[in-house]
Amino acid sequence: MKLGFIKNALATAIMSASASLWAGTAVQPTAASSTALQVQKKSGIEKQYFDSSVSEKDDFYQHVNGLWLKNTEIPADRSSWGAFQILREQSSHQIHDIIEEISNKKLVQGSAEQKVASLYTNFMDEKRIEASGIQPIQTEIDKVDAIKNKQQLAQLDAHFSKIGVTSLFDAEIGQDMKHSTDMIAMLMQSGLGLPDRDYYLKDDAKFKLVRADYLKYIEKTLTLEGDTRAVQHAKDILKLETQIAKAQWSNVQNRDVQKLYNIYKTEDLAELSPKIDWQAYLQEQGLANKIQTIQVFQPSYFKDLDLIVENNTLDTWKAYYKFHLVSDFSPLLSKSFVDNNFDFYSQKLREIKEQQPRWKRGVQLVESTLGESLGQVYVKKHFSAEKKQRMEQLVHNLLKAYQQSIDDLDWMSSTTKVKAQKKLSSFAVKIGYPNKWRDYSDLEIKNNDLVGNVIRSREFEHQYDLNKLGKPVDRDKWGMYPQMVNAYYNPSLNEIVFPAAILQPPFFDMNA
């Protein structure tokens, strides 16, 4: 299941109404929120950024944003800048303060706070990381070297998929598109080091330059790993990934939900790709004894994989997996790996001039690993009960307005109105933070083992997803952490979710 930024009509309306233009006059204060509402209200419109030299009749956007656009520079460590990024910067500092505060306490081994502190401290220990070089992933490199034939690639692919390394295809657990109360296992295309297939297949100057830079990046990554045939292997990998790209579905094809829904018996996967050892793959994924059927998103891709596996040598496959292993773990390795990865993926692809400070990258790592542990502390410090109540009332008012407007529509039939009202009545709204928090007690975070901790955390997440099989969909689960500056509408659950961090000016202002 993929979560997108809010994009349906009701979600957009809620976001607009919760922006700082909200005056709050329609809200009837509860006892708990009356104090907050007694504060003198201000306008949420920030006129200091208006450009009076541009008429609002000619260009409203430039009129209200002109001075901000003229006087604001994009920071060197960012590819874009605006309200979202500004609040994300603020949230990053707040989370950093929380981590520093936790790290200065006397902590119980195995506690959530110890895990947060240890993981962050591991990442910030540059001296140890620099001395370790490539050693932290040597065990994984050895697994690639141990492959004796192409049949064994399936098990390796499944293992790498579990620990976050780019692999030929991914197995995920998600909500069944046609049976929305059930969870289902899914197979989908993957395997590329560039953002999508167009980067390999389009022949305009921009994409040709990206491919040339990518070839250099592959070569340097393999050289850092110790590959004495890095030049040839880089060419072989780019050629292999181009074959994969040709077999993949385009972004347009992947929007056709009906065509993505293809249920196969696991025993019939061999008919799609006979060259892939599906039993070994499913066994390594932990799916062999849990499922009898699986959804295959792009069947033709899996059919074409057979020829791709056959037409590339075992030596090329080993180089391919080693490259992606090193590339994907580069941000956790010594400076030469970090700089090489940043040079291509940030500077070349995204035109970001400077690497973010190490503490910010450390915060991002801890958030991606122990996000809800941090979220619990974040909401205690930065999201009051009054804000939650006020936002819930705002959404309630908007839902009532939609209910009335549906009844008043002259272009909608009475039958359609009944269905629209039914959907509206089942619309779920999540504000601020989850009703129940994740339990990280089974995740082991050790001191002085950064890469090991990350691998264990990814395996922990994989097991967390596996445990959803055979159980009803968890409607309390959130797809974002409270400290994330974002929001989303999830059509499969008919829900809209507003994490705490986005509910502040300019998107939501208690005093506006």
Coordinates of C-alpha atoms in Angstrom, one line a residue:
M1 CA 0.0 0.0 0.0
K2 CA 1.4 3.3 -1.1
L3 CA 0.4 6.5 0.8
G4 CA 0.3 9.7 -1.0
F5 CA 0.1 13.4 0.0
I6 CA -3.5 14.5 0.5
K7 CA -5.2 14.9 -2.9
N8 CA -8.9 14.3 -2.8
A9 CA -11.5 17.1 -2.5
L10 CA -12.4 16.6 1.1
A11 CA -8.8 16.3 2.2
T12 CA -7.8 19.4 0.3
A13 CA -10.7 21.3 1.9
I14 CA -9.6 20.2 5.4
M15 CA -6.0 21.3 4.7
S16 CA -7.1 24.6 3.4
A17 CA -9.4 25.3 6.3
S18 CA -6.7 24.3 8.8
A19 CA -4.2 26.7 7.2
S20 CA -3.6 30.0 8.9
L21 CA -6.5 31.7 7.2
W22 CA -8.7 29.8 9.7
A23 CA -10.4 32.3 12.0
G24 CA -11.9 29.8 14.4
T25 CA -15.2 31.7 14.7
A26 CA -17.4 28.6 14.1
V27 CA -15.8 26.6 16.8
Q28 CA -17.8 26.2 20.1
P29 CA -15.1 26.0 22.7
T30 CA -15.1 23.1 25.1
A31 CA -14.1 23.5 28.7
A32 CA -10.6 22.2 28.0
S33 CA -10.0 24.6 25.1
S34 CA -11.7 27.7 26.4
T35 CA -8.5 29.2 27.7
A36 CA -6.7 28.8 24.4
L37 CA -9.6 30.4 22.5
Q38 CA -9.6 33.5 24.8
V39 CA -6.3 34.5 23.2
Q40 CA -6.7 37.5 20.9
K41 CA -7.0 36.2 17.4
K42 CA -4.8 37.5 14.6
S43 CA -5.1 37.3 10.8
G44 CA -3.4 34.3 9.3
I45 CA -2.6 36.3 6.1
E46 CA 1.1 37.3 6.1
K47 CA 1.0 40.5 4.1
Q48 CA 4.7 41.3 4.5
Y49 CA 5.3 38.9 1.5
F50 CA 2.9 40.6 -0.8
D51 CA 4.4 42.2 -3.9
S52 CA 2.3 45.3 -4.7
S53 CA 4.1 45.9 -8.0
V54 CA 2.2 42.9 -9.4
S55 CA -1.6 43.2 -9.7
E56 CA -3.6 40.4 -8.0
K57 CA -5.8 40.5 -11.1
D58 CA -2.8 39.7 -13.4
D59 CA -0.9 37.1 -11.2
F60 CA -2.4 36.3 -7.8
Y61 CA 0.4 33.9 -6.9
Q62 CA 3.1 36.5 -7.6
H63 CA 1.1 39.2 -5.9
V64 CA 0.9 37.3 -2.5
N65 CA 4.3 35.5 -2.6
G66 CA 6.4 37.8 -4.7
L67 CA 8.6 39.4 -2.0
W68 CA 9.2 36.0 -0.3
L69 CA 10.3 34.5 -3.6
K70 CA 12.6 37.5 -4.4
N71 CA 14.3 37.5 -0.9
T72 CA 14.5 33.8 -0.1
E73 CA 17.4 31.6 -1.1
I74 CA 17.3 27.8 -1.2
P75 CA 19.7 26.5 1.5
A76 CA 22.8 24.8 0.1
D77 CA 21.8 21.4 1.6
R78 CA 18.3 21.5 0.1
S79 CA 16.9 21.0 -3.4
S80 CA 13.8 23.1 -2.6
W81 CA 12.5 25.5 0.1
G82 CA 9.1 26.5 1.3
A83 CA 6.6 26.1 4.2
F84 CA 7.0 22.3 4.3
Q85 CA 10.8 22.4 4.4
I86 CA 10.9 25.2 6.9
L87 CA 8.7 23.2 9.3
R88 CA 10.7 20.1 8.7
E89 CA 13.8 22.0 9.6
Q90 CA 12.2 23.1 12.8
S91 CA 11.0 19.5 13.6
S92 CA 14.5 18.2 13.0
H93 CA 15.9 20.6 15.6
Q94 CA 13.2 19.6 18.0
I95 CA 13.9 15.9 17.6
H96 CA 17.6 16.6 17.9
D97 CA 17.0 18.2 21.3
I98 CA 14.9 15.2 22.4
I99 CA 17.7 12.8 21.4
E100 CA 20.3 14.9 23.1
E101 CA 18.2 15.0 26.3
I102 CA 17.7 11.3 26.2
S103 CA 21.4 10.6 25.6
N104 CA 22.3 12.6 28.7
K105 CA 20.3 10.3 31.0
K106 CA 21.3 7.2 32.8
L107 CA 19.5 4.6 30.7
V108 CA 18.3 1.0 31.2
Q109 CA 19.8 -1.4 28.7
G110 CA 17.0 -2.5 26.3
S111 CA 14.7 0.4 27.0
A112 CA 13.3 2.5 24.2
E113 CA 15.4 5.5 25.4
Q114 CA 18.6 3.4 25.3
K115 CA 17.9 2.3 21.8
V116 CA 17.4 5.9 20.6
A117 CA 20.6 7.1 22.4
S118 CA 22.8 4.1 21.2
L119 CA 21.7 4.3 17.6
Y120 CA 22.4 8.1 17.4
T121 CA 25.7 7.8 19.3
N122 CA 26.8 5.0 16.9
F123 CA 26.1 7.2 13.9
M124 CA 27.9 10.2 15.4
D125 CA 31.0 8.2 16.2
E126 CA 32.9 9.2 13.0
K127 CA 36.3 8.1 14.3
R128 CA 35.1 4.5 14.7
I129 CA 33.2 4.5 11.4
E130 CA 36.3 5.9 9.6
A131 CA 38.5 3.2 11.0
S132 CA 36.1 0.5 10.0
G133 CA 36.1 1.2 6.3
I134 CA 34.0 -1.4 4.5
Q135 CA 34.4 -4.0 7.3
P136 CA 30.8 -3.5 8.6
I137 CA 29.3 -5.0 5.5
Q138 CA 32.0 -7.5 4.8
T139 CA 29.8 -10.4 6.0
E140 CA 27.2 -9.4 3.4
I141 CA 29.8 -9.1 0.6
D142 CA 30.9 -12.7 1.5
K143 CA 27.4 -13.9 1.0
V144 CA 27.5 -12.6 -2.6
D145 CA 30.9 -14.2 -3.1
A146 CA 29.6 -17.6 -1.8
I147 CA 27.0 -17.8 -4.6
K148 CA 27.9 -20.8 -6.9
N149 CA 25.1 -20.7 -9.5
K150 CA 22.3 -18.6 -10.7
Q151 CA 19.7 -20.7 -8.9
Q152 CA 21.1 -19.4 -5.6
L153 CA 20.4 -15.8 -6.6
A154 CA 16.8 -16.0 -5.5
Q155 CA 17.6 -16.6 -1.9
L156 CA 20.2 -13.8 -2.0
D157 CA 17.7 -11.5 -3.6
A158 CA 15.1 -12.2 -0.9
H159 CA 17.7 -11.6 1.9
F160 CA 18.8 -8.3 0.4
S161 CA 15.2 -7.2 0.0
K162 CA 14.7 -7.8 3.7
I163 CA 17.6 -5.7 4.7
G164 CA 16.9 -2.8 2.4
V165 CA 19.3 -3.5 -0.5
T166 CA 18.1 -2.9 -4.1
S167 CA 16.9 -6.3 -5.4
L168 CA 15.3 -7.5 -8.6
F169 CA 11.8 -7.5 -7.0
D170 CA 10.3 -6.8 -3.7
A171 CA 7.8 -8.7 -1.5
E172 CA 5.5 -6.6 0.6
I173 CA 2.5 -7.0 2.9
G174 CA -0.4 -4.7 2.2
Q175 CA -4.2 -4.3 2.2
D176 CA -6.0 -6.5 -0.4
M177 CA -7.3 -4.1 -3.1
K178 CA -10.5 -6.1 -3.6
H179 CA -11.0 -7.4 0.0
S180 CA -10.3 -4.4 2.1
T181 CA -10.4 -6.1 5.4
D182 CA -7.7 -8.6 4.5
M183 CA -3.9 -8.3 4.4
I184 CA -2.1 -9.9 1.4
A185 CA 1.4 -10.6 0.2
M186 CA 2.5 -8.8 -2.9
L187 CA 5.3 -9.1 -5.5
M188 CA 6.4 -6.0 -7.4
Q189 CA 9.2 -4.9 -9.8
S190 CA 12.4 -3.3 -8.6
G191 CA 16.1 -3.6 -9.3
L192 CA 17.2 -0.1 -10.6
G193 CA 19.7 2.3 -9.2
L194 CA 18.3 5.3 -11.0
P195 CA 14.9 6.7 -10.1
D196 CA 12.8 4.9 -12.8
R197 CA 13.0 3.3 -16.2
D198 CA 12.9 6.5 -18.2
Y199 CA 16.4 7.4 -17.0
Y200 CA 17.7 4.3 -18.9
L201 CA 15.5 4.6 -22.0
K202 CA 15.1 8.2 -22.9
D203 CA 17.7 9.7 -25.3
D204 CA 17.6 13.4 -24.6
A205 CA 20.7 15.1 -23.4
K206 CA 19.6 15.3 -19.8
F207 CA 19.2 11.5 -19.4
K208 CA 22.3 10.7 -21.4
L209 CA 24.3 12.9 -19.0
V210 CA 22.7 11.1 -16.0
R211 CA 23.6 7.7 -17.4
A212 CA 27.2 8.8 -18.0
D213 CA 27.5 10.1 -14.4
Y214 CA 25.8 6.9 -13.1
L215 CA 28.3 4.7 -14.9
K216 CA 31.2 6.6 -13.2
Y217 CA 29.4 6.2 -9.9
I218 CA 29.1 2.5 -10.3
E219 CA 32.7 2.2 -11.2
K220 CA 33.9 4.3 -8.2
T221 CA 31.6 2.4 -5.8
L222 CA 33.0 -1.0 -7.0
T223 CA 36.6 0.4 -6.8
L224 CA 36.0 1.5 -3.2
E225 CA 34.7 -2.0 -2.5
G226 CA 38.0 -3.5 -3.9
D227 CA 36.8 -4.7 -7.3
T228 CA 39.9 -4.9 -9.6
R229 CA 37.6 -5.1 -12.7
A230 CA 35.4 -2.2 -11.7
V231 CA 35.5 -0.6 -15.2
Q232 CA 34.1 -3.6 -17.0
H233 CA 31.7 -4.5 -14.2
A234 CA 30.3 -1.0 -14.3
K235 CA 29.5 -1.3 -18.0
D236 CA 28.0 -4.8 -17.4
I237 CA 25.8 -3.5 -14.6
L238 CA 24.4 -0.5 -16.6
K239 CA 23.7 -2.9 -19.5
L240 CA 21.9 -5.3 -17.1
E241 CA 19.8 -2.5 -15.5
T242 CA 18.9 -1.2 -18.9
Q243 CA 17.5 -4.7 -19.7
I244 CA 15.5 -4.6 -16.4
A245 CA 14.2 -1.1 -17.2
K246 CA 12.9 -2.3 -20.6
A247 CA 11.0 -5.1 -18.9
Q248 CA 9.5 -2.8 -16.3
W249 CA 6.1 -1.2 -16.4
S250 CA 6.0 2.6 -16.9
N251 CA 4.6 5.0 -14.3
V252 CA 1.5 5.3 -16.4
Q253 CA 1.0 1.6 -16.5
N254 CA 1.4 1.3 -12.8
R255 CA -1.5 3.7 -12.2
D256 CA -3.9 1.1 -13.7
V257 CA -5.0 -0.5 -10.4
Q258 CA -7.1 -3.2 -12.2
K259 CA -4.1 -4.5 -14.1
L260 CA -2.0 -4.6 -11.0
Y261 CA -4.4 -7.0 -9.3
N262 CA -3.2 -10.5 -10.4
I263 CA -3.6 -13.3 -7.9
Y264 CA -1.3 -16.3 -8.4
K265 CA -1.0 -19.5 -6.4
T266 CA 2.6 -19.6 -5.1
E267 CA 3.1 -22.9 -6.8
D268 CA 2.3 -21.3 -10.1
L269 CA 5.0 -18.6 -9.8
A270 CA 7.4 -21.0 -11.6
E271 CA 5.2 -20.6 -14.7
L272 CA 6.0 -16.9 -14.7
S273 CA 9.8 -17.2 -14.2
P274 CA 11.1 -20.8 -14.3
K275 CA 14.7 -19.7 -13.8
I276 CA 13.9 -18.2 -10.4
D277 CA 13.9 -20.6 -7.4
W278 CA 10.6 -19.4 -5.9
Q279 CA 10.6 -21.9 -3.1
A280 CA 14.0 -20.6 -1.9
Y281 CA 12.8 -17.0 -2.3
L282 CA 9.6 -17.5 -0.3
Q283 CA 11.4 -19.5 2.3
E284 CA 14.0 -16.7 2.9
Q285 CA 11.2 -14.1 3.0
G286 CA 9.4 -16.0 5.7
L287 CA 6.3 -16.5 3.4
A288 CA 6.6 -20.2 2.4
N289 CA 4.4 -21.5 5.2
K290 CA 2.2 -18.5 5.6
I291 CA 0.6 -18.0 2.2
Q292 CA -0.9 -20.0 -0.7
T293 CA -1.6 -17.1 -3.0
I294 CA 0.2 -13.8 -3.8
Q295 CA -0.6 -10.7 -5.8
V296 CA 1.8 -10.1 -8.7
F297 CA 1.7 -6.4 -9.7
Q298 CA 3.5 -6.7 -13.1
P299 CA 3.3 -10.3 -14.5
S300 CA 5.0 -9.4 -17.8
Y301 CA 8.0 -8.1 -15.9
F302 CA 8.4 -11.4 -14.1
K303 CA 8.1 -13.3 -17.3
D304 CA 10.9 -11.2 -18.9
L305 CA 13.1 -11.8 -15.9
D306 CA 13.8 -15.3 -17.1
L307 CA 15.6 -14.1 -20.2
I308 CA 17.5 -11.4 -18.2
V309 CA 18.7 -14.0 -15.7
E310 CA 19.8 -16.3 -18.5
N311 CA 21.5 -13.7 -20.7
N312 CA 23.8 -12.3 -18.0
T313 CA 26.7 -14.2 -16.5
L314 CA 27.0 -15.2 -12.8
D315 CA 30.0 -12.8 -12.6
T316 CA 27.8 -9.9 -13.7
W317 CA 25.1 -10.8 -11.2
K318 CA 27.6 -10.9 -8.4
A319 CA 28.9 -7.5 -9.4
Y320 CA 25.4 -6.1 -9.6
Y321 CA 24.5 -7.3 -6.1
K322 CA 27.8 -6.1 -4.6
F323 CA 27.4 -2.7 -6.2
H324 CA 23.9 -2.2 -4.8
L325 CA 24.9 -3.5 -1.4
V326 CA 27.8 -1.1 -1.1
S327 CA 25.8 1.8 -2.6
D328 CA 22.8 1.4 -0.3
F329 CA 24.9 1.1 2.8
S330 CA 27.3 3.9 1.8
P331 CA 25.7 6.6 4.0
L332 CA 26.6 4.4 7.0
L333 CA 30.2 3.8 6.0
S334 CA 33.4 5.9 6.0
K335 CA 33.7 9.3 4.4
S336 CA 34.9 8.1 1.0
F337 CA 31.7 6.0 0.6
V338 CA 29.5 8.8 2.0
D339 CA 31.0 11.5 -0.3
N340 CA 30.8 9.2 -3.4
N341 CA 27.1 8.5 -2.7
F342 CA 26.3 12.2 -2.0
D343 CA 28.1 13.3 -5.1
F344 CA 25.9 11.3 -7.4
Y345 CA 22.5 11.0 -5.7
S346 CA 22.4 14.4 -4.2
Q347 CA 24.6 16.7 -6.2
K348 CA 24.3 15.2 -9.7
L349 CA 20.6 14.0 -9.5
R350 CA 19.1 16.6 -7.3
E351 CA 21.5 19.6 -7.6
I352 CA 22.0 19.8 -3.8
K353 CA 25.2 21.7 -3.2
E354 CA 26.1 20.6 0.4
Q355 CA 25.8 17.5 2.5
Q356 CA 23.5 18.0 5.5
P357 CA 25.3 18.2 8.9
R358 CA 26.0 14.8 10.4
W359 CA 23.6 15.4 13.3
K360 CA 20.7 15.9 10.9
R361 CA 21.5 12.7 9.1
G362 CA 21.7 11.0 12.5
V363 CA 18.3 12.3 13.5
Q364 CA 16.8 11.0 10.2
L365 CA 18.3 7.6 10.8
V366 CA 16.8 7.4 14.4
E367 CA 13.5 8.6 13.1
S368 CA 13.3 6.0 10.3
T369 CA 14.3 3.2 12.9
L370 CA 12.5 4.2 16.1
G371 CA 10.0 6.8 14.9
E372 CA 7.2 6.2 17.2
S373 CA 9.4 6.1 20.3
L374 CA 10.5 9.7 19.4
G375 CA 7.0 10.6 18.5
Q376 CA 5.7 9.8 22.0
V377 CA 8.1 12.3 23.5
Y378 CA 7.6 14.8 20.7
V379 CA 3.8 15.1 21.2
K380 CA 4.2 15.5 24.9
K381 CA 6.5 18.5 24.3
H382 CA 5.0 20.1 21.2
F383 CA 1.4 19.1 20.7
S384 CA -1.1 20.1 23.3
A385 CA -4.5 18.5 23.9
E386 CA -6.1 21.9 23.0
K387 CA -4.6 21.7 19.5
K388 CA -5.9 18.2 19.0
Q389 CA -9.4 19.2 20.2
R390 CA -9.5 22.3 18.1
M391 CA -8.4 20.5 14.9
E392 CA -10.9 17.7 15.5
Q393 CA -13.7 20.3 15.8
L394 CA -12.5 22.0 12.6
V395 CA -12.7 18.7 10.7
H396 CA -16.1 17.9 12.3
N397 CA -17.4 21.3 11.1
L398 CA -16.2 20.6 7.5
L399 CA -17.7 17.2 7.5
K400 CA -21.1 18.7 8.4
A401 CA -20.7 21.3 5.7
Y402 CA -20.0 18.5 3.1
Q403 CA -23.0 16.6 4.4
Q404 CA -25.2 19.6 3.8
S405 CA -23.7 20.5 0.4
I406 CA -24.2 16.9 -0.9
D407 CA -28.0 17.2 -0.1
D408 CA -28.2 20.5 -1.9
L409 CA -26.5 19.4 -5.1
D410 CA -28.7 19.6 -8.2
W411 CA -26.5 17.6 -10.5
M412 CA -26.3 14.5 -8.2
S413 CA -29.0 11.8 -8.3
S414 CA -30.8 10.8 -5.1
T415 CA -29.2 7.3 -5.4
T416 CA -25.7 8.8 -5.7
K417 CA -26.4 11.1 -2.8
V418 CA -27.1 8.1 -0.6
K419 CA -23.8 6.5 -1.6
A420 CA -21.9 9.8 -1.1
Q421 CA -23.4 10.3 2.4
K422 CA -22.5 6.7 3.2
K423 CA -18.9 7.2 2.2
L424 CA -18.8 10.5 4.1
S425 CA -20.2 8.9 7.3
S426 CA -17.4 6.3 7.2
F427 CA -14.6 8.9 6.6
A428 CA -12.0 8.4 9.3
V429 CA -9.9 11.3 10.6
K430 CA -6.6 10.8 12.6
I431 CA -5.2 13.9 14.3
G432 CA -1.8 14.3 15.9
Y433 CA -0.7 10.9 17.0
P434 CA -1.8 7.2 17.1
N435 CA -4.1 5.8 19.8
K436 CA -1.6 3.0 20.4
W437 CA 2.1 3.1 20.0
R438 CA 4.6 0.7 18.4
D439 CA 6.4 -1.7 20.6
Y440 CA 10.1 -1.9 19.8
S441 CA 11.1 -4.3 22.7
D442 CA 12.1 -7.1 20.3
L443 CA 14.5 -4.8 18.3
E444 CA 18.0 -5.2 19.6
I445 CA 20.2 -2.1 19.4
K446 CA 23.8 -2.6 20.4
N447 CA 26.5 -0.2 21.2
N448 CA 29.2 0.3 18.6
D449 CA 27.4 -1.7 15.8
L450 CA 25.8 0.9 13.5
V451 CA 25.4 -1.3 10.4
G452 CA 24.4 -4.3 12.4
N453 CA 21.7 -2.2 14.2
V454 CA 20.3 -1.0 10.9
I455 CA 20.2 -4.5 9.4
R456 CA 18.5 -5.8 12.6
S457 CA 16.0 -2.9 12.4
R458 CA 15.1 -3.7 8.8
E459 CA 14.7 -7.4 9.6
F460 CA 12.5 -6.3 12.6
E461 CA 10.3 -4.2 10.2
H462 CA 10.1 -7.2 7.8
Q463 CA 8.9 -9.4 10.6
Y464 CA 6.4 -6.8 11.8
D465 CA 4.9 -6.8 8.3
L466 CA 4.8 -10.6 8.1
N467 CA 2.9 -10.7 11.4
K468 CA 0.0 -8.8 9.7
L469 CA -0.8 -11.8 7.5
G470 CA -3.9 -13.7 8.6
K471 CA -5.1 -10.8 10.7
P472 CA -7.7 -8.1 10.0
V473 CA -6.5 -4.7 8.7
D474 CA -5.3 -2.6 11.7
R475 CA -7.3 0.6 11.3
D476 CA -5.4 2.2 14.2
K477 CA -2.0 2.0 12.3
W478 CA -0.4 5.2 11.0
G479 CA 1.7 5.5 7.9
M480 CA 3.6 8.6 9.2
Y481 CA 5.2 9.5 12.5
P482 CA 3.7 12.4 14.6
Q483 CA 6.9 14.5 14.1
M484 CA 6.6 14.3 10.3
V485 CA 5.6 17.5 8.5
N486 CA 3.2 16.0 6.0
A487 CA -0.3 14.5 5.7
Y488 CA -2.0 11.9 3.6
Y489 CA -5.3 10.5 2.4
N490 CA -5.5 6.7 2.2
P491 CA -8.3 5.7 -0.2
S492 CA -8.3 2.0 0.8
L493 CA -9.2 2.9 4.4
N494 CA -11.1 6.1 3.5
E495 CA -9.1 8.0 6.0
I496 CA -7.2 11.3 6.3
V497 CA -4.2 11.6 8.6
F498 CA -2.6 14.8 10.0
P499 CA 0.6 14.2 12.0
A500 CA 1.2 16.7 14.9
A501 CA 4.1 18.4 13.2
I502 CA 2.1 19.8 10.3
L503 CA -0.5 21.3 12.6
Q504 CA 1.3 24.6 13.2
P505 CA 1.6 27.8 11.3
P506 CA 1.3 28.4 8.4
F507 CA -0.9 25.2 8.0
F508 CA -2.7 25.5 11.4
D509 CA -2.6 28.3 13.9
M510 CA -4.4 28.2 17.2
N511 CA -4.2 32.0 17.4
A512 CA -5.2 32.9 13.9

